[in-house]
Amino acid sequence: MIALIVEDETAAARQLVNMLRKLRPDWHICPVAESIEETVQWLTHHPHPDIILMDIQLSDGDCFTIFKQTEVKVPVIFTTAYDEYAIRAFKVNSIDYLLKPIEEAELAAALDKYESLRLHQAPDTAGDQLKKLIASLTPAAGARERMMFRTHNGIKSIDCNDIAYIKAQDKHVYVYTFDGEMNVTDQSLDELADTLSARTFFRINRKYLCHIKALQQIRLHSNGRTHILLEHCKDDAVFVSHSRSADFRRWLDS
């Protein structure tokens, strides 16, 4: 889960960050945005987080201007020293309204409420959601649909949608299917990344190229690294490279 904090008071921002790290240690916390302008710029140029904790009175005006200048697609927990904005808050994306000074128990309850809403809106597991996502995808124009492999007694062809992931190791490139079958190809990972559907396959790092259906679990670490578990993959240390992280999140949301 990714959280963005919008807060212009350094002490209040530090308190929120510390409480979030304690209550949800596996969440990734984005750099704090301190103004309307900074928040709009951040939301415009980055994939949206899963949740925003937003102060109402910022250094350059009230936060509702943000909603007029850019589309905010995610739930918001408002934090403020004033109670007169509650009605306006719930007209936008608010799921809770916390008055300062914020108590840890209050924030914990708001986070529990957020997760409960997510659970009821999307009861499937993360893996099921990803698998449903690809049902609506169509092959990209020009993308290859099949791969041919040499066997000991001839050749065979495999549908690209049957490929779970492709791994480069020890100067060889191995293609693994969802059935657990492994084949060796003469093509490089770069060549395959260029010819397979960019909507369905993603180059995770220098060693792995994966199908979206093969993503069993995605974990965001506090250091900003994205750890993934792939179906039929024995390697449990597969990380999205730092240079690919933003593109990876956009790919998931495309």
PDB file of C-alpha atoms in Angstrom:
ATOM      1  CA  MET A   1       0.000   0.000   0.000  1.00  0.00           C
ATOM      2  CA  ILE A   2       1.185   3.511  -0.831  1.00  0.00           C
ATOM      3  CA  ALA A   3       0.264   6.527   1.340  1.00  0.00           C
ATOM      4  CA  LEU A   4       0.756  10.220   0.568  1.00  0.00           C
ATOM      5  CA  ILE A   5       0.786  12.789   3.400  1.00  0.00           C
ATOM      6  CA  VAL A   6      -0.181  16.385   2.621  1.00  0.00           C
ATOM      7  CA  GLU A   7       0.839  18.544   5.605  1.00  0.00           C
ATOM      8  CA  ASP A   8       2.620  21.906   5.881  1.00  0.00           C
ATOM      9  CA  GLU A   9       3.493  21.638   9.578  1.00  0.00           C
ATOM     10  CA  THR A  10       6.768  19.790  10.042  1.00  0.00           C
ATOM     11  CA  ALA A  11       5.944  18.454  13.508  1.00  0.00           C
ATOM     12  CA  ALA A  12       2.484  17.249  12.457  1.00  0.00           C
ATOM     13  CA  ALA A  13       3.901  15.598   9.333  1.00  0.00           C
ATOM     14  CA  ARG A  14       6.603  13.837  11.365  1.00  0.00           C
ATOM     15  CA  GLN A  15       3.973  12.612  13.837  1.00  0.00           C
ATOM     16  CA  LEU A  16       1.814  11.181  11.042  1.00  0.00           C
ATOM     17  CA  VAL A  17       4.784   9.472   9.401  1.00  0.00           C
ATOM     18  CA  ASN A  18       5.846   7.903  12.717  1.00  0.00           C
ATOM     19  CA  MET A  19       2.343   6.697  13.527  1.00  0.00           C
ATOM     20  CA  LEU A  20       1.851   5.261  10.046  1.00  0.00           C
ATOM     21  CA  ARG A  21       5.168   3.425  10.228  1.00  0.00           C
ATOM     22  CA  LYS A  22       4.135   1.950  13.558  1.00  0.00           C
ATOM     23  CA  LEU A  23       0.557   1.039  12.563  1.00  0.00           C
ATOM     24  CA  ARG A  24       1.296  -0.104   8.998  1.00  0.00           C
ATOM     25  CA  PRO A  25       5.025  -0.962   8.826  1.00  0.00           C
ATOM     26  CA  ASP A  26       4.641  -2.626   5.411  1.00  0.00           C
ATOM     27  CA  TRP A  27       3.176   0.484   3.759  1.00  0.00           C
ATOM     28  CA  HIS A  28       5.272   2.751   1.561  1.00  0.00           C
ATOM     29  CA  ILE A  29       5.052   6.428   2.584  1.00  0.00           C
ATOM     30  CA  CYS A  30       5.704   8.961  -0.165  1.00  0.00           C
ATOM     31  CA  PRO A  31       7.661  12.176   0.481  1.00  0.00           C
ATOM     32  CA  VAL A  32       5.420  14.687   2.288  1.00  0.00           C
ATOM     33  CA  ALA A  33       3.715  17.350   0.128  1.00  0.00           C
ATOM     34  CA  GLU A  34       3.493  20.704   1.912  1.00  0.00           C
ATOM     35  CA  SER A  35       1.259  22.854  -0.296  1.00  0.00           C
ATOM     36  CA  ILE A  36      -1.551  22.875  -2.841  1.00  0.00           C
ATOM     37  CA  GLU A  37       0.905  23.495  -5.664  1.00  0.00           C
ATOM     38  CA  GLU A  38       3.246  20.696  -4.583  1.00  0.00           C
ATOM     39  CA  THR A  39       0.372  18.238  -4.139  1.00  0.00           C
ATOM     40  CA  VAL A  40      -1.126  18.989  -7.567  1.00  0.00           C
ATOM     41  CA  GLN A  41       2.307  18.610  -9.169  1.00  0.00           C
ATOM     42  CA  TRP A  42       2.889  15.300  -7.382  1.00  0.00           C
ATOM     43  CA  LEU A  43      -0.494  13.838  -8.333  1.00  0.00           C
ATOM     44  CA  THR A  44      -0.060  14.992 -11.922  1.00  0.00           C
ATOM     45  CA  HIS A  45       3.343  13.394 -12.432  1.00  0.00           C
ATOM     46  CA  HIS A  46       3.138  10.229 -10.311  1.00  0.00           C
ATOM     47  CA  PRO A  47       0.857   7.196 -10.162  1.00  0.00           C
ATOM     48  CA  HIS A  48      -1.780   7.901  -7.545  1.00  0.00           C
ATOM     49  CA  PRO A  49      -1.212   6.414  -4.079  1.00  0.00           C
ATOM     50  CA  ASP A  50      -3.739   4.097  -2.429  1.00  0.00           C
ATOM     51  CA  ILE A  51      -4.689   6.643   0.234  1.00  0.00           C
ATOM     52  CA  ILE A  52      -3.971  10.292   1.129  1.00  0.00           C
ATOM     53  CA  LEU A  53      -3.754  11.828   4.597  1.00  0.00           C
ATOM     54  CA  MET A  54      -4.449  15.515   3.975  1.00  0.00           C
ATOM     55  CA  ASP A  55      -4.387  18.617   6.147  1.00  0.00           C
ATOM     56  CA  ILE A  56      -7.093  21.105   5.194  1.00  0.00           C
ATOM     57  CA  GLN A  57      -5.372  24.426   5.878  1.00  0.00           C
ATOM     58  CA  LEU A  58      -2.151  24.533   3.866  1.00  0.00           C
ATOM     59  CA  SER A  59       0.391  27.302   3.411  1.00  0.00           C
ATOM     60  CA  ASP A  60      -1.145  28.455   0.091  1.00  0.00           C
ATOM     61  CA  GLY A  61      -4.847  27.966   0.838  1.00  0.00           C
ATOM     62  CA  ASP A  62      -7.349  25.265   1.783  1.00  0.00           C
ATOM     63  CA  CYS A  63      -6.892  21.793   0.338  1.00  0.00           C
ATOM     64  CA  PHE A  64     -10.202  21.744  -1.535  1.00  0.00           C
ATOM     65  CA  THR A  65      -8.472  23.710  -4.290  1.00  0.00           C
ATOM     66  CA  ILE A  66      -6.513  20.532  -5.018  1.00  0.00           C
ATOM     67  CA  PHE A  67      -9.719  18.749  -6.003  1.00  0.00           C
ATOM     68  CA  LYS A  68     -10.553  21.552  -8.431  1.00  0.00           C
ATOM     69  CA  GLN A  69      -7.137  21.527 -10.095  1.00  0.00           C
ATOM     70  CA  THR A  70      -6.614  17.785 -10.488  1.00  0.00           C
ATOM     71  CA  GLU A  71      -8.561  14.561 -10.294  1.00  0.00           C
ATOM     72  CA  VAL A  72      -8.074  12.809  -6.958  1.00  0.00           C
ATOM     73  CA  LYS A  73      -8.922   9.150  -7.492  1.00  0.00           C
ATOM     74  CA  VAL A  74      -8.242   7.745  -4.038  1.00  0.00           C
ATOM     75  CA  PRO A  75      -9.789   7.912  -0.526  1.00  0.00           C
ATOM     76  CA  VAL A  76      -8.680  10.723   1.769  1.00  0.00           C
ATOM     77  CA  ILE A  77      -8.368  10.925   5.547  1.00  0.00           C
ATOM     78  CA  PHE A  78      -8.570  14.628   6.411  1.00  0.00           C
ATOM     79  CA  THR A  79      -6.528  15.976   9.318  1.00  0.00           C
ATOM     80  CA  THR A  80      -7.212  19.446  10.663  1.00  0.00           C
ATOM     81  CA  ALA A  81      -7.456  21.636  13.738  1.00  0.00           C
ATOM     82  CA  TYR A  82     -10.861  22.922  12.601  1.00  0.00           C
ATOM     83  CA  ASP A  83     -14.219  21.158  12.588  1.00  0.00           C
ATOM     84  CA  GLU A  84     -16.113  23.526  10.259  1.00  0.00           C
ATOM     85  CA  TYR A  85     -14.843  21.790   7.095  1.00  0.00           C
ATOM     86  CA  ALA A  86     -16.377  18.380   7.799  1.00  0.00           C
ATOM     87  CA  ILE A  87     -19.321  18.747   5.403  1.00  0.00           C
ATOM     88  CA  ARG A  88     -17.091  19.950   2.547  1.00  0.00           C
ATOM     89  CA  ALA A  89     -14.690  17.104   3.260  1.00  0.00           C
ATOM     90  CA  PHE A  90     -17.330  14.421   2.903  1.00  0.00           C
ATOM     91  CA  LYS A  91     -18.475  15.908  -0.396  1.00  0.00           C
ATOM     92  CA  VAL A  92     -15.165  14.888  -1.920  1.00  0.00           C
ATOM     93  CA  ASN A  93     -13.218  11.674  -1.192  1.00  0.00           C
ATOM     94  CA  SER A  94     -13.251  11.662   2.590  1.00  0.00           C
ATOM     95  CA  ILE A  95     -13.481   8.411   4.541  1.00  0.00           C
ATOM     96  CA  ASP A  96     -12.645  10.062   7.882  1.00  0.00           C
ATOM     97  CA  TYR A  97     -12.079  13.453   9.479  1.00  0.00           C
ATOM     98  CA  LEU A  98      -9.523  13.627  12.298  1.00  0.00           C
ATOM     99  CA  LEU A  99      -9.095  16.661  14.535  1.00  0.00           C
ATOM    100  CA  LYS A 100      -5.618  17.663  15.703  1.00  0.00           C
ATOM    101  CA  PRO A 101      -3.847  16.737  17.853  1.00  0.00           C
ATOM    102  CA  ILE A 102      -4.388  13.308  16.324  1.00  0.00           C
ATOM    103  CA  GLU A 103      -4.330  10.323  18.661  1.00  0.00           C
ATOM    104  CA  GLU A 104      -2.817   7.060  17.494  1.00  0.00           C
ATOM    105  CA  ALA A 105      -6.028   5.176  18.329  1.00  0.00           C
ATOM    106  CA  GLU A 106      -8.043   7.544  16.118  1.00  0.00           C
ATOM    107  CA  LEU A 107      -5.695   7.087  13.186  1.00  0.00           C
ATOM    108  CA  ALA A 108      -5.725   3.324  13.700  1.00  0.00           C
ATOM    109  CA  ALA A 109      -9.536   3.326  13.571  1.00  0.00           C
ATOM    110  CA  ALA A 110      -9.496   5.402  10.370  1.00  0.00           C
ATOM    111  CA  LEU A 111      -7.031   3.010   8.728  1.00  0.00           C
ATOM    112  CA  ASP A 112      -9.127   0.020   9.801  1.00  0.00           C
ATOM    113  CA  LYS A 113     -12.186   1.714   8.278  1.00  0.00           C
ATOM    114  CA  TYR A 114     -10.291   2.292   5.013  1.00  0.00           C
ATOM    115  CA  GLU A 115      -9.181  -1.336   4.812  1.00  0.00           C
ATOM    116  CA  SER A 116     -12.676  -2.558   5.643  1.00  0.00           C
ATOM    117  CA  LEU A 117     -14.113  -0.468   2.797  1.00  0.00           C
ATOM    118  CA  ARG A 118     -11.507  -1.876   0.395  1.00  0.00           C
ATOM    119  CA  LEU A 119     -12.370  -5.383   1.506  1.00  0.00           C
ATOM    120  CA  HIS A 120     -16.082  -4.935   0.863  1.00  0.00           C
ATOM    121  CA  GLN A 121     -15.573  -3.159  -2.441  1.00  0.00           C
ATOM    122  CA  ALA A 122     -13.070  -5.711  -3.708  1.00  0.00           C
ATOM    123  CA  PRO A 123     -13.483  -8.997  -1.835  1.00  0.00           C
ATOM    124  CA  ASP A 124     -11.159 -10.976  -4.081  1.00  0.00           C
ATOM    125  CA  THR A 125      -7.525 -11.479  -3.242  1.00  0.00           C
ATOM    126  CA  ALA A 126      -4.931  -9.282  -4.907  1.00  0.00           C
ATOM    127  CA  GLY A 127      -3.974 -12.193  -7.135  1.00  0.00           C
ATOM    128  CA  ASP A 128      -7.580 -12.747  -8.245  1.00  0.00           C
ATOM    129  CA  GLN A 129      -7.955  -9.048  -9.018  1.00  0.00           C
ATOM    130  CA  LEU A 130      -4.893  -9.107 -11.229  1.00  0.00           C
ATOM    131  CA  LYS A 131      -6.114 -12.200 -13.052  1.00  0.00           C
ATOM    132  CA  LYS A 132      -9.505 -10.579 -13.667  1.00  0.00           C
ATOM    133  CA  LEU A 133      -7.773  -7.467 -14.968  1.00  0.00           C
ATOM    134  CA  ILE A 134      -6.189  -9.299 -17.880  1.00  0.00           C
ATOM    135  CA  ALA A 135      -9.556 -10.717 -18.993  1.00  0.00           C
ATOM    136  CA  SER A 136     -10.356  -7.294 -20.448  1.00  0.00           C
ATOM    137  CA  LEU A 137      -7.009  -6.878 -22.171  1.00  0.00           C
ATOM    138  CA  THR A 138      -6.659  -7.491 -25.903  1.00  0.00           C
ATOM    139  CA  PRO A 139      -3.365  -8.199 -27.662  1.00  0.00           C
ATOM    140  CA  ALA A 140      -1.501  -5.030 -28.587  1.00  0.00           C
ATOM    141  CA  ALA A 141      -1.276  -4.289 -32.284  1.00  0.00           C
ATOM    142  CA  GLY A 142       1.760  -6.010 -33.766  1.00  0.00           C
ATOM    143  CA  ALA A 143       2.545  -7.994 -30.625  1.00  0.00           C
ATOM    144  CA  ARG A 144       3.524 -11.616 -31.149  1.00  0.00           C
ATOM    145  CA  GLU A 145       0.960 -14.184 -30.069  1.00  0.00           C
ATOM    146  CA  ARG A 146       3.001 -17.397 -30.236  1.00  0.00           C
ATOM    147  CA  MET A 147       6.571 -18.571 -29.610  1.00  0.00           C
ATOM    148  CA  MET A 148       8.340 -21.458 -31.296  1.00  0.00           C
ATOM    149  CA  PHE A 149      10.832 -23.722 -29.498  1.00  0.00           C
ATOM    150  CA  ARG A 150      13.157 -26.480 -30.636  1.00  0.00           C
ATOM    151  CA  THR A 151      12.707 -29.890 -29.014  1.00  0.00           C
ATOM    152  CA  HIS A 152      14.859 -33.036 -29.136  1.00  0.00           C
ATOM    153  CA  ASN A 153      12.723 -34.391 -31.977  1.00  0.00           C
ATOM    154  CA  GLY A 154      11.357 -31.317 -33.715  1.00  0.00           C
ATOM    155  CA  ILE A 155       9.691 -28.000 -32.847  1.00  0.00           C
ATOM    156  CA  LYS A 156       6.676 -26.844 -30.882  1.00  0.00           C
ATOM    157  CA  SER A 157       4.695 -23.621 -30.579  1.00  0.00           C
ATOM    158  CA  ILE A 158       3.312 -22.065 -27.384  1.00  0.00           C
ATOM    159  CA  ASP A 159       0.626 -19.411 -27.019  1.00  0.00           C
ATOM    160  CA  CYS A 160       2.198 -16.337 -25.408  1.00  0.00           C
ATOM    161  CA  ASN A 161      -0.707 -16.076 -22.967  1.00  0.00           C
ATOM    162  CA  ASP A 162       0.409 -19.430 -21.573  1.00  0.00           C
ATOM    163  CA  ILE A 163       3.779 -17.970 -20.598  1.00  0.00           C
ATOM    164  CA  ALA A 164       4.015 -17.054 -16.900  1.00  0.00           C
ATOM    165  CA  TYR A 165       7.479 -15.518 -16.888  1.00  0.00           C
ATOM    166  CA  ILE A 166      10.813 -15.483 -18.707  1.00  0.00           C
ATOM    167  CA  LYS A 167      14.138 -15.588 -16.897  1.00  0.00           C
ATOM    168  CA  ALA A 168      17.658 -14.795 -18.103  1.00  0.00           C
ATOM    169  CA  GLN A 169      20.348 -16.755 -16.272  1.00  0.00           C
ATOM    170  CA  ASP A 170      23.880 -17.961 -17.044  1.00  0.00           C
ATOM    171  CA  LYS A 171      23.768 -16.724 -20.668  1.00  0.00           C
ATOM    172  CA  HIS A 172      20.531 -18.615 -21.333  1.00  0.00           C
ATOM    173  CA  VAL A 173      16.900 -17.452 -21.490  1.00  0.00           C
ATOM    174  CA  TYR A 174      14.284 -19.761 -19.955  1.00  0.00           C
ATOM    175  CA  VAL A 175      10.566 -19.525 -20.716  1.00  0.00           C
ATOM    176  CA  TYR A 176       8.217 -20.881 -18.023  1.00  0.00           C
ATOM    177  CA  THR A 177       4.533 -21.608 -18.662  1.00  0.00           C
ATOM    178  CA  PHE A 178       1.639 -21.557 -16.219  1.00  0.00           C
ATOM    179  CA  ASP A 179       1.686 -25.366 -16.397  1.00  0.00           C
ATOM    180  CA  GLY A 180       5.175 -25.349 -14.910  1.00  0.00           C
ATOM    181  CA  GLU A 181       6.858 -26.316 -18.181  1.00  0.00           C
ATOM    182  CA  MET A 182      10.276 -24.827 -19.014  1.00  0.00           C
ATOM    183  CA  ASN A 183      11.667 -24.144 -22.487  1.00  0.00           C
ATOM    184  CA  VAL A 184      14.892 -22.519 -23.675  1.00  0.00           C
ATOM    185  CA  THR A 185      14.903 -19.820 -26.353  1.00  0.00           C
ATOM    186  CA  ASP A 186      17.734 -18.321 -28.414  1.00  0.00           C
ATOM    187  CA  GLN A 187      16.172 -14.866 -28.185  1.00  0.00           C
ATOM    188  CA  SER A 188      17.381 -12.330 -25.635  1.00  0.00           C
ATOM    189  CA  LEU A 189      15.214 -10.830 -22.919  1.00  0.00           C
ATOM    190  CA  ASP A 190      15.503  -7.456 -24.689  1.00  0.00           C
ATOM    191  CA  GLU A 191      14.166  -8.941 -27.944  1.00  0.00           C
ATOM    192  CA  LEU A 192      11.275 -10.641 -26.165  1.00  0.00           C
ATOM    193  CA  ALA A 193      10.373  -7.485 -24.251  1.00  0.00           C
ATOM    194  CA  ASP A 194      10.164  -5.622 -27.577  1.00  0.00           C
ATOM    195  CA  THR A 195       7.947  -8.206 -29.312  1.00  0.00           C
ATOM    196  CA  LEU A 196       5.587  -9.416 -26.567  1.00  0.00           C
ATOM    197  CA  SER A 197       2.475  -7.410 -25.683  1.00  0.00           C
ATOM    198  CA  ALA A 198       3.464  -4.462 -23.479  1.00  0.00           C
ATOM    199  CA  ARG A 199      -0.009  -4.522 -21.937  1.00  0.00           C
ATOM    200  CA  THR A 200       0.389  -8.111 -20.780  1.00  0.00           C
ATOM    201  CA  PHE A 201       4.128  -8.513 -20.182  1.00  0.00           C
ATOM    202  CA  PHE A 202       6.480  -6.312 -18.160  1.00  0.00           C
ATOM    203  CA  ARG A 203      10.279  -6.256 -17.866  1.00  0.00           C
ATOM    204  CA  ILE A 204      10.665  -6.321 -14.080  1.00  0.00           C
ATOM    205  CA  ASN A 205      14.454  -6.126 -13.987  1.00  0.00           C
ATOM    206  CA  ARG A 206      17.476  -7.300 -15.974  1.00  0.00           C
ATOM    207  CA  LYS A 207      16.631 -10.957 -15.289  1.00  0.00           C
ATOM    208  CA  TYR A 208      12.832 -11.236 -15.388  1.00  0.00           C
ATOM    209  CA  LEU A 209       9.982 -10.552 -17.810  1.00  0.00           C
ATOM    210  CA  CYS A 210       6.559 -11.566 -16.489  1.00  0.00           C
ATOM    211  CA  HIS A 211       2.924 -11.965 -17.515  1.00  0.00           C
ATOM    212  CA  ILE A 212       0.447  -9.985 -15.443  1.00  0.00           C
ATOM    213  CA  LYS A 213      -1.383 -13.197 -14.491  1.00  0.00           C
ATOM    214  CA  ALA A 214       1.801 -14.565 -12.932  1.00  0.00           C
ATOM    215  CA  LEU A 215       1.845 -11.862 -10.233  1.00  0.00           C
ATOM    216  CA  GLN A 216       0.748 -13.662  -7.084  1.00  0.00           C
ATOM    217  CA  GLN A 217       1.711 -10.999  -4.566  1.00  0.00           C
ATOM    218  CA  ILE A 218       3.183  -7.500  -4.556  1.00  0.00           C
ATOM    219  CA  ARG A 219       4.874  -6.149  -1.442  1.00  0.00           C
ATOM    220  CA  LEU A 220       6.078  -2.587  -0.958  1.00  0.00           C
ATOM    221  CA  HIS A 221       9.000  -2.288   1.437  1.00  0.00           C
ATOM    222  CA  SER A 222       9.732   0.748   3.601  1.00  0.00           C
ATOM    223  CA  ASN A 223      12.905   1.425   1.604  1.00  0.00           C
ATOM    224  CA  GLY A 224      10.813   1.917  -1.531  1.00  0.00           C
ATOM    225  CA  ARG A 225      11.632  -1.447  -3.112  1.00  0.00           C
ATOM    226  CA  THR A 226       8.847  -3.482  -4.728  1.00  0.00           C
ATOM    227  CA  HIS A 227       9.015  -7.220  -4.038  1.00  0.00           C
ATOM    228  CA  ILE A 228       6.908  -9.615  -6.114  1.00  0.00           C
ATOM    229  CA  LEU A 229       6.075 -13.297  -5.991  1.00  0.00           C
ATOM    230  CA  LEU A 230       5.659 -15.052  -9.337  1.00  0.00           C
ATOM    231  CA  GLU A 231       3.605 -18.150 -10.023  1.00  0.00           C
ATOM    232  CA  HIS A 232       5.744 -21.311 -10.388  1.00  0.00           C
ATOM    233  CA  CYS A 233       8.889 -19.315  -9.555  1.00  0.00           C
ATOM    234  CA  LYS A 234      11.161 -20.700  -6.841  1.00  0.00           C
ATOM    235  CA  ASP A 235      13.067 -17.431  -6.580  1.00  0.00           C
ATOM    236  CA  ASP A 236      11.465 -15.516  -3.695  1.00  0.00           C
ATOM    237  CA  ALA A 237      13.817 -12.542  -4.055  1.00  0.00           C
ATOM    238  CA  VAL A 238      12.429 -10.972  -7.224  1.00  0.00           C
ATOM    239  CA  PHE A 239      12.407  -7.174  -6.983  1.00  0.00           C
ATOM    240  CA  VAL A 240      11.305  -4.538  -9.459  1.00  0.00           C
ATOM    241  CA  SER A 241      14.352  -2.444 -10.314  1.00  0.00           C
ATOM    242  CA  HIS A 242      14.283   1.135  -8.970  1.00  0.00           C
ATOM    243  CA  SER A 243      14.382   2.553 -12.496  1.00  0.00           C
ATOM    244  CA  ARG A 244      11.281   0.527 -13.453  1.00  0.00           C
ATOM    245  CA  SER A 245       9.161   1.067 -10.307  1.00  0.00           C
ATOM    246  CA  ALA A 246       7.090   4.001 -11.574  1.00  0.00           C
ATOM    247  CA  ASP A 247       6.492   2.305 -14.950  1.00  0.00           C
ATOM    248  CA  PHE A 248       5.521  -0.910 -13.145  1.00  0.00           C
ATOM    249  CA  ARG A 249       2.812   0.851 -11.137  1.00  0.00           C
ATOM    250  CA  ARG A 250       1.494   2.604 -14.247  1.00  0.00           C
ATOM    251  CA  TRP A 251       1.422  -0.777 -16.031  1.00  0.00           C
ATOM    252  CA  LEU A 252      -0.655  -2.271 -13.222  1.00  0.00           C
ATOM    253  CA  ASP A 253      -3.097   0.638 -13.462  1.00  0.00           C
ATOM    254  CA  SER A 254      -3.293   0.771 -17.274  1.00  0.00           C
TER     255      SER A 254
END
